[in-house]
Tab-separated table of C-alpha atoms in Angstrom:
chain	number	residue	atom	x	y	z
N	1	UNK	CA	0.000	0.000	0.000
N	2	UNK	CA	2.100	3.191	-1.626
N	3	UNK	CA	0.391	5.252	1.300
N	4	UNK	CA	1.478	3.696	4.183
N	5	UNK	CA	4.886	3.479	2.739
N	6	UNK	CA	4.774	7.004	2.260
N	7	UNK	CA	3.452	7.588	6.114
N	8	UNK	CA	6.109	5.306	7.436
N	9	UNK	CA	8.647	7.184	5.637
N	10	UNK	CA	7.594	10.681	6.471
N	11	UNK	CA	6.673	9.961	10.216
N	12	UNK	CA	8.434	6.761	10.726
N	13	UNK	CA	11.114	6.701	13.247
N	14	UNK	CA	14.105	4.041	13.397
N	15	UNK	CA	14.689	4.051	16.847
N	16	UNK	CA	17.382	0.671	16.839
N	17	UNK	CA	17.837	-2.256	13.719
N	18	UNK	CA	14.292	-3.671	15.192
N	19	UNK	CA	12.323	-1.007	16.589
N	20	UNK	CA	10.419	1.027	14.361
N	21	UNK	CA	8.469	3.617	15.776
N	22	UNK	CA	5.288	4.887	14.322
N	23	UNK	CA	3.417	6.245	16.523
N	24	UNK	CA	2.306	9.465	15.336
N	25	UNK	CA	-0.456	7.489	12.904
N	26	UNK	CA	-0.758	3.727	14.081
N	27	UNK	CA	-0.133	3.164	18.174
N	28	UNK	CA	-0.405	5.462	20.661
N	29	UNK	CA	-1.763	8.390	18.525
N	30	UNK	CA	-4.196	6.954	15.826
N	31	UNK	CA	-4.898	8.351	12.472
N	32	UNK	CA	-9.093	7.665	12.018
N	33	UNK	CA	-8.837	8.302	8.366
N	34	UNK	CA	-5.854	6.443	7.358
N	35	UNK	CA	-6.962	4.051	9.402
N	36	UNK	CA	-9.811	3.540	7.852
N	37	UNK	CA	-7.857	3.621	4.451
N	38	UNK	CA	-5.932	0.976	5.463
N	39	UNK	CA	-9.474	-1.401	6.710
N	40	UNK	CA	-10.701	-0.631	3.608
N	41	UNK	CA	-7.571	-2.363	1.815
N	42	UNK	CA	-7.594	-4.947	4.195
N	43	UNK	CA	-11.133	-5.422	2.854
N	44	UNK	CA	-10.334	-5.478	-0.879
N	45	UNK	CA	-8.255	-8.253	-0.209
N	46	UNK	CA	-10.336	-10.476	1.540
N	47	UNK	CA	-13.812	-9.606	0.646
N	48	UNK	CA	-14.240	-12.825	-1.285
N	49	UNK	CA	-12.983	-15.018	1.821
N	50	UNK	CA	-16.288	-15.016	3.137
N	51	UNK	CA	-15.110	-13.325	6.875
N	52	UNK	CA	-17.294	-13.632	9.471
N	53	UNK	CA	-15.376	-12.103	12.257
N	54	UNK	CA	-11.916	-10.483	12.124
N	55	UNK	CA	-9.837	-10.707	15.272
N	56	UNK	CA	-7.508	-8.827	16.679
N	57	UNK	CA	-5.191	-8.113	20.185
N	58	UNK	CA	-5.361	-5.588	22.115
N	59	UNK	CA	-4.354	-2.902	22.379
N	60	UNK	CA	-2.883	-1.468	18.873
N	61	UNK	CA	-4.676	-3.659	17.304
N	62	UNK	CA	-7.935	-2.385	18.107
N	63	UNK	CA	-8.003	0.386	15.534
N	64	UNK	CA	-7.187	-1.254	12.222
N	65	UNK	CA	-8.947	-3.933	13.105
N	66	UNK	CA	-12.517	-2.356	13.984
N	67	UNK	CA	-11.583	-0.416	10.957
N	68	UNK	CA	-11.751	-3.326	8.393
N	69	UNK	CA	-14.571	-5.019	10.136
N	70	UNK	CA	-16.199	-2.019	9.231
N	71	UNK	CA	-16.076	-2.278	5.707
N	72	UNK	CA	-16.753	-6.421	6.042
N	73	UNK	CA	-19.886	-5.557	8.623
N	74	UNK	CA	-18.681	-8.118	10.580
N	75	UNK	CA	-18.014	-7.633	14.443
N	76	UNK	CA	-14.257	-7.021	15.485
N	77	UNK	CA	-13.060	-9.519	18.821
N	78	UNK	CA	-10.039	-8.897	20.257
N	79	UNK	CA	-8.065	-10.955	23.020
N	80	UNK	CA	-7.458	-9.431	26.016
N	81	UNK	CA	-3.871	-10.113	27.536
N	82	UNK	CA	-4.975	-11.315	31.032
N	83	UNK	CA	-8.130	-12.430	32.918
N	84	UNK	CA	-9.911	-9.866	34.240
N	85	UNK	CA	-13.025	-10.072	36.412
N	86	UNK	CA	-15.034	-8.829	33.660
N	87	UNK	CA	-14.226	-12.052	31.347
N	88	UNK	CA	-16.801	-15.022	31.614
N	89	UNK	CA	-14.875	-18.365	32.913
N	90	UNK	CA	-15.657	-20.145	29.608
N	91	UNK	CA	-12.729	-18.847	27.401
N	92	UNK	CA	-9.966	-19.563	24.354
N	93	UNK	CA	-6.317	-18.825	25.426
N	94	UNK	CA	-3.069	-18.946	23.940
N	95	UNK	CA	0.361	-18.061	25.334
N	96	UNK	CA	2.681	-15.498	23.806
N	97	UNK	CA	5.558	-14.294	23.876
N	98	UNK	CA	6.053	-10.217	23.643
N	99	UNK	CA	8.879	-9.087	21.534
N	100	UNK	CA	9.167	-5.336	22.930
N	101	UNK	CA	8.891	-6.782	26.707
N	102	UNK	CA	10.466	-9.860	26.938
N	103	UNK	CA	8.184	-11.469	28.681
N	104	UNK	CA	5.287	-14.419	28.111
N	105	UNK	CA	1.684	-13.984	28.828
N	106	UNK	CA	-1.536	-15.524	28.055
N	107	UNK	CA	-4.596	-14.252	25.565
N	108	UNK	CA	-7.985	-14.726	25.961
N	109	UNK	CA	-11.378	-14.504	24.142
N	110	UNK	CA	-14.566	-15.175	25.412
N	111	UNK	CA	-15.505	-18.617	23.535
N	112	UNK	CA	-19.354	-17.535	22.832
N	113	UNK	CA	-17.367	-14.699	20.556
N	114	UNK	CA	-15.236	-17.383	18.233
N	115	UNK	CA	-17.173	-20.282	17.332
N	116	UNK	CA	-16.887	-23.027	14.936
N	117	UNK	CA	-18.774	-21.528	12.409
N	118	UNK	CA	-16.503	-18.342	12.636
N	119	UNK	CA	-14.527	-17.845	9.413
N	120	UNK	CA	-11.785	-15.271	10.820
N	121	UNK	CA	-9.694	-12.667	9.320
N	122	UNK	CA	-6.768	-12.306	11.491
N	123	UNK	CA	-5.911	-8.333	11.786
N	124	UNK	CA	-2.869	-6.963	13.703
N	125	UNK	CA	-0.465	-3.538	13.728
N	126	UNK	CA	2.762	-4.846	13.460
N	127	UNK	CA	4.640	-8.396	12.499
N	128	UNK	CA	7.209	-9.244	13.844
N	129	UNK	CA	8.293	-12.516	14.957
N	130	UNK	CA	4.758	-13.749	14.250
N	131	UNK	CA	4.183	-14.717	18.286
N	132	UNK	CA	1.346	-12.801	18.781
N	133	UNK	CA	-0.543	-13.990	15.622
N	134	UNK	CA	0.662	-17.464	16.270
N	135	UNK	CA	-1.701	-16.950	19.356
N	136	UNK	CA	-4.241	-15.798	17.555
N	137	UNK	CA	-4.115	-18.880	15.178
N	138	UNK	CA	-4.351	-21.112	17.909
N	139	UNK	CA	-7.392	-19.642	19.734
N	140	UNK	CA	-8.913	-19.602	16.442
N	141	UNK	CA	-8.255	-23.137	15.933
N	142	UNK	CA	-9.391	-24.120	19.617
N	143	UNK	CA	-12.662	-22.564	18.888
N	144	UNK	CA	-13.098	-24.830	15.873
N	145	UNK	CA	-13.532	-22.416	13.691
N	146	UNK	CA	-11.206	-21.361	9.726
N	147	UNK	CA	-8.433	-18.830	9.415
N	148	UNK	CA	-9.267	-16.951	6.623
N	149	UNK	CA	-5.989	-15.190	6.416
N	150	UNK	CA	-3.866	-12.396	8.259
N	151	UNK	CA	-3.638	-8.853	7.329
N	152	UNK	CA	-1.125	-6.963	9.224
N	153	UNK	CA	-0.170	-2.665	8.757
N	154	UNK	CA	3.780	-3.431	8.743
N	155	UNK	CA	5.745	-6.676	8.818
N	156	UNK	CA	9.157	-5.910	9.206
N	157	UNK	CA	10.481	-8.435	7.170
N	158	UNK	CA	13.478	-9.160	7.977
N	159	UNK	CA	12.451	-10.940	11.708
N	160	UNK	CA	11.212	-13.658	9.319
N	161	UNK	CA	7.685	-13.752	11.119
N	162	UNK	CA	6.193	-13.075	7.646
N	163	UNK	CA	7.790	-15.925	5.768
N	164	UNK	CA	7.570	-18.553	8.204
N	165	UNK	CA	3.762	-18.358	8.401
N	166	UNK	CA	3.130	-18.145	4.433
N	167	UNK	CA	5.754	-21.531	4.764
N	168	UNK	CA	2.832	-22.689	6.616
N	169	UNK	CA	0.428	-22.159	3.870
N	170	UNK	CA	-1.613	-19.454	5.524
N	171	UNK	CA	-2.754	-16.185	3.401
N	172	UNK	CA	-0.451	-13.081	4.555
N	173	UNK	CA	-1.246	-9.937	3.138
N	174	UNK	CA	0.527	-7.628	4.619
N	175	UNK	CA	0.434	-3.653	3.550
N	176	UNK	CA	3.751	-3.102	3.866
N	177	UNK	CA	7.117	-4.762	4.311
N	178	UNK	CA	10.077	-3.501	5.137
N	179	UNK	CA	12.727	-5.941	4.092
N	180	UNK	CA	15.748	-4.019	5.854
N	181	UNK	CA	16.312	-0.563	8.153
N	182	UNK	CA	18.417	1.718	9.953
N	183	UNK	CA	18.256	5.628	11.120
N	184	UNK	CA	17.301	7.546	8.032
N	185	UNK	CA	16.834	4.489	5.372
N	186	UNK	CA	14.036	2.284	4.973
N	187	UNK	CA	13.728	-0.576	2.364
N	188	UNK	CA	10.676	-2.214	1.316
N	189	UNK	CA	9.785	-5.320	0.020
N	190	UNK	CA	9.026	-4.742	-3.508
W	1	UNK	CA	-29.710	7.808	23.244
W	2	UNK	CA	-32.444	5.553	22.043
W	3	UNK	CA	-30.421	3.183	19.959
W	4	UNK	CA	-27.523	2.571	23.126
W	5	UNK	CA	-30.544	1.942	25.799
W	6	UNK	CA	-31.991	-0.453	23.639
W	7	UNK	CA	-28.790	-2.483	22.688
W	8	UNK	CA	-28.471	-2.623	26.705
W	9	UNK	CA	-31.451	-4.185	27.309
W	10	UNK	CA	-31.032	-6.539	24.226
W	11	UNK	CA	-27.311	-7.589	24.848
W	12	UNK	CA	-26.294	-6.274	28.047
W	13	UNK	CA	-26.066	-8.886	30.841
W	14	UNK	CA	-25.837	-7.489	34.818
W	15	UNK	CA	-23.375	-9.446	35.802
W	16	UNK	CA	-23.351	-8.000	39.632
W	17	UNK	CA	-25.214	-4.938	41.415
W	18	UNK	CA	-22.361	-2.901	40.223
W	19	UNK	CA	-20.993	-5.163	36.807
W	20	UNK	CA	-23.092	-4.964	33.106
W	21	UNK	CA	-21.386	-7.285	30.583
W	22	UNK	CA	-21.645	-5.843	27.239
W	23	UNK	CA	-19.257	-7.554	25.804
W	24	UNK	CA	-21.097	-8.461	22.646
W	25	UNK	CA	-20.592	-4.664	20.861
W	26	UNK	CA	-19.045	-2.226	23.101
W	27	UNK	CA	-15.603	-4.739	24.913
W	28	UNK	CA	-14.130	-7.735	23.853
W	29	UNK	CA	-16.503	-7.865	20.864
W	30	UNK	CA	-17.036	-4.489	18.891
W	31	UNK	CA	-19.584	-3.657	17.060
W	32	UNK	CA	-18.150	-1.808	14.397
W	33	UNK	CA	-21.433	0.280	12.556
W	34	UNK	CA	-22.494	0.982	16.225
W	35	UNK	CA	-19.443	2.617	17.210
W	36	UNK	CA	-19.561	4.732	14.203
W	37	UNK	CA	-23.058	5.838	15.649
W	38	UNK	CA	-21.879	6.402	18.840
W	39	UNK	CA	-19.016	8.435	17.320
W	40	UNK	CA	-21.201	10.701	15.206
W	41	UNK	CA	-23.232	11.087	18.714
W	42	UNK	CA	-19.985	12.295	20.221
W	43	UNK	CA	-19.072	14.601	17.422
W	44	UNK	CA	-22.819	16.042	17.250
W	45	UNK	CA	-22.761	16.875	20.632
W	46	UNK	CA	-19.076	18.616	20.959
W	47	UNK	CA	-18.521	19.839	17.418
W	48	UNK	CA	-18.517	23.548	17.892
W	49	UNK	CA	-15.884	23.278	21.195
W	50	UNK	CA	-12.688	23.386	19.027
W	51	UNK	CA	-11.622	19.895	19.602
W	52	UNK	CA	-8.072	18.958	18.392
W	53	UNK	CA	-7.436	15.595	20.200
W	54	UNK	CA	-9.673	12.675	21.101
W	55	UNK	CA	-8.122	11.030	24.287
W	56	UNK	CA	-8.929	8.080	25.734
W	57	UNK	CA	-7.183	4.858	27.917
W	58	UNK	CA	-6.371	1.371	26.520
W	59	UNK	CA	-7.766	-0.911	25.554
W	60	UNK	CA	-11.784	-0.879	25.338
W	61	UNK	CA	-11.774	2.790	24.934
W	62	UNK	CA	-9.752	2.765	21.651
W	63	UNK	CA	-12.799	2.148	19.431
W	64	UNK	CA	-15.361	4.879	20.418
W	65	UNK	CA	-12.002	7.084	20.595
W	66	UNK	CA	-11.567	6.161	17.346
W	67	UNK	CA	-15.096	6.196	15.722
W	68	UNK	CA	-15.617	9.736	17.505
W	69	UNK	CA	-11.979	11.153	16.377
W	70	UNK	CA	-12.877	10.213	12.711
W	71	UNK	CA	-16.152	12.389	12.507
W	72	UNK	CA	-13.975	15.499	14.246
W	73	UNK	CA	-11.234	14.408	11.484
W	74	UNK	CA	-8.716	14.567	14.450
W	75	UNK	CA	-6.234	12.135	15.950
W	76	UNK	CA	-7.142	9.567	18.514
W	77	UNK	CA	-4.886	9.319	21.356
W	78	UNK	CA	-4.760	6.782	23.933
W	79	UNK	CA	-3.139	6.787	27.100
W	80	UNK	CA	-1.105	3.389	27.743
W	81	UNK	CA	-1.625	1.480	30.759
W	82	UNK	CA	2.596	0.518	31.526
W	83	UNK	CA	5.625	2.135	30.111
W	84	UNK	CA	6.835	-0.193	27.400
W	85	UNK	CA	10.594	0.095	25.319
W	86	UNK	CA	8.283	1.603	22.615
W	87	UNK	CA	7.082	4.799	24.671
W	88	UNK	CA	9.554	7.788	24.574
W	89	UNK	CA	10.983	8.912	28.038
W	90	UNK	CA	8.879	12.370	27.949
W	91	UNK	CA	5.951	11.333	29.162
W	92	UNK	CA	2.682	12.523	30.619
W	93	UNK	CA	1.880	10.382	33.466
W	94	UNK	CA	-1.006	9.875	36.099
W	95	UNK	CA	-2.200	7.379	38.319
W	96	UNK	CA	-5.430	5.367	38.096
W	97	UNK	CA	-7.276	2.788	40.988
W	98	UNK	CA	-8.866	0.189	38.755
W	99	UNK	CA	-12.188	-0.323	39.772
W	100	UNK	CA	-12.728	-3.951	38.561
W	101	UNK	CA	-9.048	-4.908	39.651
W	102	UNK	CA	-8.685	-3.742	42.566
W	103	UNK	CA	-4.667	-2.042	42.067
W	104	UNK	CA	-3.025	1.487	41.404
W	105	UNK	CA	-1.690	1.357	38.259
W	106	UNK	CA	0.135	4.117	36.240
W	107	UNK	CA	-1.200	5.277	32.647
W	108	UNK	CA	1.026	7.496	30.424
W	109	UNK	CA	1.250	9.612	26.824
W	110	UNK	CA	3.995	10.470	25.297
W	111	UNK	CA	4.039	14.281	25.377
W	112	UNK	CA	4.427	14.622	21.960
W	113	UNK	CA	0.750	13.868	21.356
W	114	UNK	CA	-0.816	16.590	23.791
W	115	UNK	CA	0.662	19.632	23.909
W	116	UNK	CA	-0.306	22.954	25.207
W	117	UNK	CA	-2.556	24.135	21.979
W	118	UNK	CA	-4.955	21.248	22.198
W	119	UNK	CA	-8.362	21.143	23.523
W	120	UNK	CA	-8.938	17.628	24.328
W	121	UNK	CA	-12.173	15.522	24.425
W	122	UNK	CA	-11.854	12.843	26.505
W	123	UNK	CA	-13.950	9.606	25.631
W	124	UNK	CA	-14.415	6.116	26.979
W	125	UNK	CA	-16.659	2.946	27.050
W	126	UNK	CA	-17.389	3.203	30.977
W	127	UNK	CA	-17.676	5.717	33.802
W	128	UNK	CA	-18.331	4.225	37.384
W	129	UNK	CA	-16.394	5.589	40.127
W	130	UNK	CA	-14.397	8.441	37.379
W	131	UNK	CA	-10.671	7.031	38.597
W	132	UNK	CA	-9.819	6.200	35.395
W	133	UNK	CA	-11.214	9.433	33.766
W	134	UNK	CA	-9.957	11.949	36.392
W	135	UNK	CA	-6.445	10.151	35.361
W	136	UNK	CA	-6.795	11.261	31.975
W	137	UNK	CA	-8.014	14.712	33.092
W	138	UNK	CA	-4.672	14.940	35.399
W	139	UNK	CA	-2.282	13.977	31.514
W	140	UNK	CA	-3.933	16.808	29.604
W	141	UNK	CA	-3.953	19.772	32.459
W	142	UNK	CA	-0.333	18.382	32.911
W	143	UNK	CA	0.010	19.366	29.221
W	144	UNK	CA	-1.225	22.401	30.075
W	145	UNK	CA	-4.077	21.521	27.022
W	146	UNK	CA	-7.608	22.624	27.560
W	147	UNK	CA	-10.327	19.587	28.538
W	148	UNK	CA	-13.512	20.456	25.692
W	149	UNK	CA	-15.269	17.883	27.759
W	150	UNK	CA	-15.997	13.454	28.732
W	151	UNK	CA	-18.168	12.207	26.443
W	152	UNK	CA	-18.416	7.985	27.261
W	153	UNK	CA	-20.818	5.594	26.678
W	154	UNK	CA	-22.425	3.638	29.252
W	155	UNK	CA	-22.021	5.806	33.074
W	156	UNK	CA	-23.145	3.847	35.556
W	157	UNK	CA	-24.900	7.044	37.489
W	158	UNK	CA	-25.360	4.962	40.750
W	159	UNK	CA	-21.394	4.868	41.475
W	160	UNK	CA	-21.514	8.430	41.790
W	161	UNK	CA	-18.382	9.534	39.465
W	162	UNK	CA	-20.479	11.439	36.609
W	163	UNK	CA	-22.171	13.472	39.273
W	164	UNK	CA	-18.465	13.629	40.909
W	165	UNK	CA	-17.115	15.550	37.159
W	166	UNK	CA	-20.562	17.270	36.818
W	167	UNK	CA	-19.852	18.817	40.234
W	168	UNK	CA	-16.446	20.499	39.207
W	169	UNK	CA	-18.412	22.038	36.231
W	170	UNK	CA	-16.888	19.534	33.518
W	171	UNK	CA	-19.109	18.896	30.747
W	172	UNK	CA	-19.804	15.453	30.975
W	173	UNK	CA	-22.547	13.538	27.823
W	174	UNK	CA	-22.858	10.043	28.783
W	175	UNK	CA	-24.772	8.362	25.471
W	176	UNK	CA	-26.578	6.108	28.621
W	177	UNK	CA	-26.833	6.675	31.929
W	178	UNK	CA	-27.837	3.562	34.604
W	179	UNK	CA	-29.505	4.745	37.464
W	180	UNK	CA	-29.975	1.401	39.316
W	181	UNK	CA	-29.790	-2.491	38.023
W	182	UNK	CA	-29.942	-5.515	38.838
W	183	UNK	CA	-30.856	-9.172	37.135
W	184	UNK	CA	-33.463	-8.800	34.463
W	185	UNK	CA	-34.244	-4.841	35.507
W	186	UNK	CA	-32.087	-1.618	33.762
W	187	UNK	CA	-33.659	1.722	34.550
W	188	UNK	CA	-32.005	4.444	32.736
W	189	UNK	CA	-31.826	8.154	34.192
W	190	UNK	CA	-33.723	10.700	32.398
């Protein structure tokens, strides 16, 4: 998607080899009409997959995806990253492990929200190493219910997230990915 | 308004005296035409007070921050719940009890986002007891920014925090506002 490249050039910070920081537009401060630029892609690209629900973590996550469920009038889920007392006892988890903390925790979803006649569209920010959405697979899977594919903002490439899951067969469209950067240069994926 | 008190009594499940699920459209599960009506709500209500900046807290307050912010074609910012490697060291920080956790935790924004020329609305799903709002109003007079007003979605009027805000002479529009619940019975304020 030209624009995002654009965006991630022009507000795009390299902040070390692995941490790219955009949060001017996409975490932290959200952009409601890119974003929705960006759903609306997503949907172009799986509008024939026949998504019923697309899921999502929270929290940066959120955005985009409520913004492509939007244009697929589907509902958006999205996995919280503990219990809280506010989640019924009858839930889908996965572990995780968090790139930026270092750390592993569980996901959850309520299991009356994925069931197995979900087909999902699996929507995040960022890929990096792929943990999160590996999460998201599985609760998907636990549920009983079909990935229809991931759609992610920016997969950086080069932390071979990306490739391992289209190695595993499963539909990656990802808007933009940058295949290599450092301060002041940025290389995409052409 | 009419279209929120209904979905409440459709979907909404009272959990507790003092808990309402509604985790089918407005938490966990988003309801992504609904928020957009909610948002235009929002804007309709606050669209002559100069609003530059939607603010709001992670993570269930990101989508009716974000479906508000894109009628008032402004960013959508959202105060993070921990510091993570991501978040620059100038930060605008408060602390927040959580009501259904029952710990102090601290919320930040990077300053960058709200500044002294902004005149923030502040939005979010819930208001009980206000902690979590009164934390948000502490980041943006910390800014030295201007608070246009709350605007959330469901207040729970019987835990006293609206009336708390309404009190200091904030402008507070809660789309819903419980007065008392309890299994099988929501009576809305008038």
């Amino acid at each position: 998607m030209k624009a995002l490249e654009e965006k991630i050039i022009k507000e795009g910070q390299v902040v070390s080899d692995s941490i790219l920081k955009v949060g001017s537009f996409l975490n932290q401060q959200l952009d409601p009409i890119f974003m929705h630029e960006m759903g609306k892609e997503i949907y172009s690209l799986f509008k024939d997959c026949g998504v019923t629900k697309v899921l999502t973590i929270e929290a940066s996550g959120i955005a985009i995806a409520l913004a492509a469920a939007y244009y697929f009038h589907t509902p958006a889920v999205f996995a919280k990253k503990s219990k809280s007392s506010n989640v019924a006892h009858d839930v889908l988890t996965a572990n995780v492990k968090s790139f930026t903390r270092n750390t592993t925790y569980e996901i959850c979803v309520s299991s009356e929200y994925i069931t197995k006649d979900d087909t999902v569209l699996i929507v995040d920010d960022f890929l990096a190493s792929g943990n999160a959405l590996n999460g998201l697979i599985e609760i998907v899977e636990s549920a009983g219910a079909k990935v229809a594919g991931i759609s992610v903002a920016i997969e950086k490439g080069f932390q071979g997230g990306g490739d391992e899951l289209r190695g595993r067969g499963i539909r990656l469209e990802s808007l933009a990915i940058i295949e290599e950067m450092s301060e002041g240069n940025i290389v995409f994926r052409r």
